[in-house]
Amino acid sequence: MNLTSEEKRWLPWLGSTGKIAMRKACFSNRDRITELEQTFESIAQTRVKLLEAWTQNQWRFLEDAAFYLSSKAEDERAEALDLLLREVRTLLSCFWSM
């Protein structure tokens, strides 16, 4: 594991993520470094893609919401906005409960 000297300084000596455990893990996996780096890089890329897709979906929802609100008459907009806010809260509660 390539840690800077500053990062090494705050690691505890003992524990599952301590210096001794990390050194042992690095030594045990020294022949698999390339595979492990590729695995973690793939995981990181997948997380980025998921977050980008989620962000795009949120922007699409906002664009659709703006179009929906603009199609409503002035006296219907407050009710339509309340409906959209309930929908957003439902979506966010599903997302954050994971």
Coordinates of N, CA, C and O in Angstrom, one line a residue:
M1 N 0.8 -1.2 0.0 CA 0.0 0.0 0.0 C 0.9 1.2 0.0 O 1.8 1.4 0.8
N2 N 0.7 2.1 -0.9 CA 1.5 3.3 -1.1 C 0.9 4.4 -0.3 O 0.0 5.1 -0.7
L3 N 1.4 4.6 0.9 CA 0.9 5.7 1.8 C 2.0 6.7 1.9 O 3.2 6.4 1.9
T4 N 1.6 8.0 2.0 CA 2.6 9.0 2.3 C 3.1 8.9 3.7 O 2.4 8.3 4.6
S5 N 4.1 9.6 4.0 CA 4.6 9.6 5.4 C 3.6 10.2 6.4 O 3.5 9.8 7.5
E6 N 2.9 11.2 5.9 CA 1.8 11.8 6.7 C 0.7 10.8 7.0 O 0.2 10.8 8.1
E7 N 0.3 10.0 6.0 CA -0.7 9.0 6.2 C -0.2 7.9 7.2 O -1.0 7.5 8.0
K8 N 1.0 7.5 7.0 CA 1.6 6.5 7.9 C 1.6 7.0 9.4 O 1.5 6.2 10.3
R9 N 1.8 8.3 9.6 CA 2.0 8.8 10.9 C 0.7 8.6 11.7 O 0.8 8.3 12.9
W10 N -0.5 8.8 11.1 CA -1.7 8.7 11.9 C -2.3 7.3 12.0 O -3.2 7.0 12.7
L11 N -1.7 6.3 11.3 CA -2.2 4.9 11.4 C -1.8 4.4 12.8 O -0.7 4.5 13.2
P12 N -2.7 3.7 13.5 CA -2.4 3.1 14.7 C -1.5 1.8 14.5 O -1.5 1.3 13.4
W13 N -0.8 1.4 15.5 CA 0.0 0.2 15.3 C -0.8 -1.1 15.3 O -0.5 -2.0 14.5
L14 N -1.8 -1.1 16.2 CA -2.6 -2.3 16.3 C -4.0 -2.1 15.7 O -4.4 -1.0 15.4
G15 N -4.7 -3.2 15.6 CA -6.1 -3.2 15.1 C -6.1 -3.7 13.7 O -5.1 -4.0 13.0
S16 N -7.4 -3.9 13.2 CA -7.6 -4.5 11.9 C -7.1 -3.6 10.7 O -6.8 -4.1 9.7
T17 N -7.0 -2.3 11.0 CA -6.4 -1.4 10.0 C -5.2 -0.7 10.4 O -4.8 0.4 9.9
G18 N -4.5 -1.3 11.4 CA -3.3 -0.7 11.9 C -2.1 -1.0 11.0 O -2.1 -1.8 10.1
K19 N -0.9 -0.5 11.4 CA 0.3 -0.6 10.6 C 0.7 -2.1 10.5 O 1.1 -2.6 9.4
I20 N 0.6 -2.8 11.6 CA 1.0 -4.2 11.6 C 0.1 -5.1 10.7 O 0.6 -5.8 9.8
A21 N -1.2 -4.9 10.8 CA -2.1 -5.6 9.9 C -2.0 -5.2 8.5 O -2.0 -6.1 7.6
M22 N -1.8 -4.0 8.2 CA -1.6 -3.5 6.8 C -0.3 -4.1 6.2 O -0.2 -4.5 5.1
R23 N 0.8 -4.1 7.0 CA 2.0 -4.6 6.5 C 1.9 -6.1 6.2 O 2.4 -6.6 5.2
K24 N 1.2 -6.8 7.1 CA 1.0 -8.3 6.9 C 0.1 -8.5 5.6 O 0.4 -9.4 4.8
A25 N -0.9 -7.7 5.4 CA -1.8 -7.8 4.2 C -1.0 -7.5 3.0 O -1.2 -8.2 2.0
C26 N -0.2 -6.5 3.0 CA 0.6 -6.1 1.8 C 1.6 -7.2 1.5 O 1.8 -7.6 0.3
F27 N 2.2 -7.8 2.5 CA 3.2 -8.9 2.3 C 2.5 -10.1 1.7 O 3.0 -10.7 0.8
S28 N 1.3 -10.4 2.3 CA 0.6 -11.6 1.8 C 0.1 -11.5 0.4 O 0.0 -12.5 -0.3
N29 N -0.2 -10.3 0.0 CA -0.7 -10.1 -1.3 C 0.2 -9.4 -2.3 O -0.2 -8.9 -3.4
R30 N 1.5 -9.5 -2.0 CA 2.5 -8.9 -2.9 C 2.6 -9.4 -4.3 O 2.9 -8.7 -5.2
D31 N 2.1 -10.6 -4.5 CA 2.1 -11.2 -5.9 C 0.8 -10.9 -6.6 O 0.7 -11.1 -7.8
R32 N -0.1 -10.3 -5.9 CA -1.4 -10.0 -6.5 C -1.7 -8.5 -6.6 O -2.8 -8.0 -6.9
I33 N -0.6 -7.7 -6.5 CA -0.8 -6.2 -6.5 C -1.5 -5.7 -7.7 O -2.5 -4.9 -7.6
T34 N -1.1 -6.2 -8.9 CA -1.7 -5.7 -10.1 C -3.2 -6.0 -10.2 O -4.0 -5.2 -10.5
E35 N -3.5 -7.3 -9.9 CA -4.9 -7.7 -9.8 C -5.8 -6.9 -8.9 O -6.9 -6.5 -9.2
L36 N -5.2 -6.7 -7.7 CA -6.0 -5.9 -6.7 C -6.1 -4.5 -7.1 O -7.2 -3.9 -6.9
E37 N -5.1 -3.9 -7.7 CA -5.2 -2.5 -8.1 C -6.3 -2.4 -9.2 O -7.1 -1.5 -9.2
Q38 N -6.3 -3.4 -10.1 CA -7.4 -3.4 -11.2 C -8.8 -3.6 -10.6 O -9.7 -2.9 -11.1
T39 N -8.9 -4.4 -9.6 CA -10.2 -4.7 -9.0 C -10.7 -3.4 -8.3 O -11.8 -3.0 -8.5
F40 N -9.8 -2.7 -7.5 CA -10.3 -1.5 -6.9 C -10.5 -0.4 -7.8 O -11.4 0.4 -7.6
E41 N -9.7 -0.3 -8.9 CA -10.0 0.7 -9.9 C -11.3 0.4 -10.6 O -12.1 1.4 -10.9
S42 N -11.6 -0.8 -10.9 CA -12.9 -1.1 -11.5 C -14.1 -0.8 -10.6 O -15.1 -0.2 -11.0
I43 N -13.9 -1.0 -9.3 CA -14.9 -0.7 -8.3 C -15.1 0.9 -8.3 O -16.2 1.4 -8.3
A44 N -14.0 1.6 -8.3 CA -14.1 3.0 -8.3 C -14.8 3.6 -9.6 O -15.6 4.5 -9.5
Q45 N -14.4 3.0 -10.7 CA -15.1 3.4 -12.0 C -16.6 3.1 -12.0 O -17.4 4.0 -12.4
T46 N -17.0 2.0 -11.4 CA -18.4 1.7 -11.3 C -19.1 2.7 -10.4 O -20.2 3.1 -10.7
R47 N -18.5 3.0 -9.3 CA -19.1 4.0 -8.4 C -19.3 5.3 -9.1 O -20.3 6.0 -9.0
V48 N -18.3 5.7 -9.9 CA -18.3 7.0 -10.6 C -19.5 7.0 -11.6 O -20.3 7.9 -11.7
K49 N -19.6 5.9 -12.3 CA -20.6 5.7 -13.3 C -22.0 5.8 -12.7 O -22.9 6.4 -13.2
L50 N -22.2 5.1 -11.5 CA -23.4 5.1 -10.8 C -23.8 6.5 -10.4 O -25.0 6.9 -10.5
L51 N -22.8 7.2 -9.8 CA -23.1 8.6 -9.4 C -23.4 9.5 -10.5 O -24.3 10.4 -10.4
E52 N -22.7 9.3 -11.6 CA -23.0 10.2 -12.8 C -24.4 9.9 -13.3 O -25.1 10.8 -13.7
A53 N -24.8 8.6 -13.4 CA -26.1 8.2 -13.9 C -27.2 8.8 -12.9 O -28.2 9.3 -13.4
W54 N -26.9 8.7 -11.6 CA -27.9 9.2 -10.6 C -28.0 10.7 -10.8 O -29.2 11.3 -10.8
T55 N -26.9 11.4 -11.0 CA -26.9 12.9 -11.2 C -27.7 13.2 -12.5 O -28.5 14.2 -12.5
Q56 N -27.5 12.5 -13.6 CA -28.2 12.8 -14.8 C -29.7 12.6 -14.6 O -30.5 13.3 -15.1
N57 N -30.1 11.5 -13.9 CA -31.5 11.3 -13.6 C -32.1 12.4 -12.8 O -33.2 12.8 -13.0
Q58 N -31.3 13.0 -11.9 CA -31.8 14.1 -11.1 C -32.0 15.3 -11.9 O -33.0 16.0 -11.8
W59 N -31.1 15.6 -12.8 CA -31.2 16.7 -13.7 C -32.4 16.5 -14.7 O -33.2 17.5 -14.9
R60 N -32.6 15.3 -15.2 CA -33.8 15.0 -16.0 C -35.1 15.3 -15.3 O -36.0 15.8 -15.8
F61 N -35.1 14.8 -14.0 CA -36.3 15.0 -13.2 C -36.6 16.5 -13.0 O -37.7 17.0 -13.2
L62 N -35.5 17.3 -12.8 CA -35.7 18.7 -12.6 C -36.1 19.4 -13.9 O -37.0 20.3 -13.9
E63 N -35.6 19.0 -15.0 CA -36.0 19.5 -16.3 C -37.5 19.2 -16.6 O -38.3 20.1 -17.0
D64 N -37.9 17.9 -16.3 CA -39.3 17.6 -16.5 C -40.2 18.3 -15.5 O -41.3 18.7 -15.9
A65 N -39.7 18.5 -14.3 CA -40.5 19.2 -13.3 C -40.7 20.7 -13.8 O -41.8 21.2 -13.6
A66 N -39.7 21.3 -14.3 CA -39.8 22.7 -14.8 C -40.8 22.8 -15.9 O -41.6 23.7 -16.0
F67 N -40.7 21.8 -16.8 CA -41.7 21.8 -17.9 C -43.1 21.6 -17.4 O -44.0 22.2 -17.9
Y68 N -43.2 20.6 -16.5 CA -44.6 20.3 -15.9 C -45.1 21.6 -15.2 O -46.3 21.9 -15.4
L69 N -44.3 22.3 -14.4 CA -44.8 23.5 -13.7 C -45.1 24.6 -14.7 O -46.1 25.3 -14.5
S70 N -44.3 24.7 -15.8 CA -44.6 25.8 -16.7 C -45.9 25.5 -17.5 O -46.5 26.4 -18.0
S71 N -46.4 24.3 -17.6 CA -47.6 23.9 -18.3 C -48.8 24.2 -17.4 O -49.9 24.1 -17.9
K72 N -48.6 24.4 -16.1 CA -49.8 24.6 -15.2 C -50.2 26.1 -15.2 O -49.4 27.0 -15.3
A73 N -51.4 26.2 -14.9 CA -52.0 27.6 -14.7 C -51.4 28.1 -13.4 O -51.1 27.4 -12.5
E74 N -51.4 29.4 -13.3 CA -50.9 30.1 -12.1 C -51.5 29.5 -10.8 O -50.8 29.3 -9.8
D75 N -52.9 29.3 -10.8 CA -53.5 28.9 -9.6 C -53.3 27.4 -9.3 O -53.6 26.9 -8.2
E76 N -52.8 26.6 -10.3 CA -52.5 25.2 -10.1 C -51.1 24.9 -9.7 O -50.7 23.8 -9.3
R77 N -50.2 25.9 -9.8 CA -48.8 25.7 -9.6 C -48.4 25.3 -8.2 O -47.5 24.5 -7.9
A78 N -49.1 25.9 -7.2 CA -48.7 25.6 -5.8 C -49.0 24.1 -5.5 O -48.2 23.4 -4.9
E79 N -50.2 23.6 -6.0 CA -50.5 22.2 -5.8 C -49.6 21.3 -6.5 O -49.1 20.3 -6.0
A80 N -49.2 21.7 -7.8 CA -48.3 20.9 -8.6 C -46.9 20.9 -7.9 O -46.2 19.8 -7.9
L81 N -46.5 22.0 -7.4 CA -45.2 22.0 -6.7 C -45.2 21.2 -5.5 O -44.2 20.5 -5.2
D82 N -46.3 21.2 -4.7 CA -46.4 20.3 -3.5 C -46.3 18.8 -4.0 O -45.6 18.0 -3.3
L83 N -46.9 18.5 -5.1 CA -46.9 17.1 -5.6 C -45.4 16.7 -5.9 O -44.9 15.6 -5.6
L84 N -44.7 17.6 -6.6 CA -43.3 17.4 -7.0 C -42.4 17.2 -5.8 O -41.5 16.4 -5.7
L85 N -42.7 18.1 -4.8 CA -41.8 18.0 -3.6 C -42.1 16.7 -2.8 O -41.1 16.1 -2.3
R86 N -43.3 16.2 -2.8 CA -43.5 14.9 -2.2 C -42.8 13.8 -3.0 O -42.2 12.9 -2.4
E87 N -42.8 13.9 -4.3 CA -42.1 12.9 -5.1 C -40.6 12.9 -4.9 O -40.0 11.9 -4.7
V88 N -40.1 14.1 -4.8 CA -38.6 14.2 -4.5 C -38.3 13.6 -3.1 O -37.3 12.9 -3.0
R89 N -39.1 13.9 -2.1 CA -38.8 13.4 -0.8 C -38.9 11.9 -0.8 O -38.1 11.2 -0.2
T90 N -39.8 11.3 -1.6 CA -40.0 9.8 -1.7 C -38.7 9.3 -2.3 O -38.1 8.3 -1.8
L91 N -38.3 9.9 -3.4 CA -37.1 9.4 -4.1 C -35.9 9.5 -3.3 O -35.1 8.5 -3.2
L92 N -35.7 10.6 -2.6 CA -34.5 10.8 -1.8 C -34.5 9.8 -0.6 O -33.5 9.3 -0.2
S93 N -35.7 9.6 0.0 CA -35.7 8.7 1.2 C -35.4 7.3 0.7 O -34.7 6.5 1.5
C94 N -35.7 6.9 -0.5 CA -35.3 5.6 -1.0 C -33.8 5.5 -1.2 O -33.2 4.5 -0.9
F95 N -33.3 6.6 -1.8 CA -31.8 6.7 -2.0 C -31.0 6.6 -0.7 O -30.1 5.9 -0.6
W96 N -31.4 7.4 0.2 CA -30.6 7.6 1.5 C -30.8 6.4 2.4 O -30.0 6.2 3.3
S97 N -31.9 5.6 2.2 CA -32.1 4.5 3.1 C -31.3 3.3 2.7 O -31.3 2.3 3.4
M98 N -30.5 3.3 1.6 CA -29.7 2.2 1.2 C -28.6 2.0 2.1 O -27.9 2.8 2.6

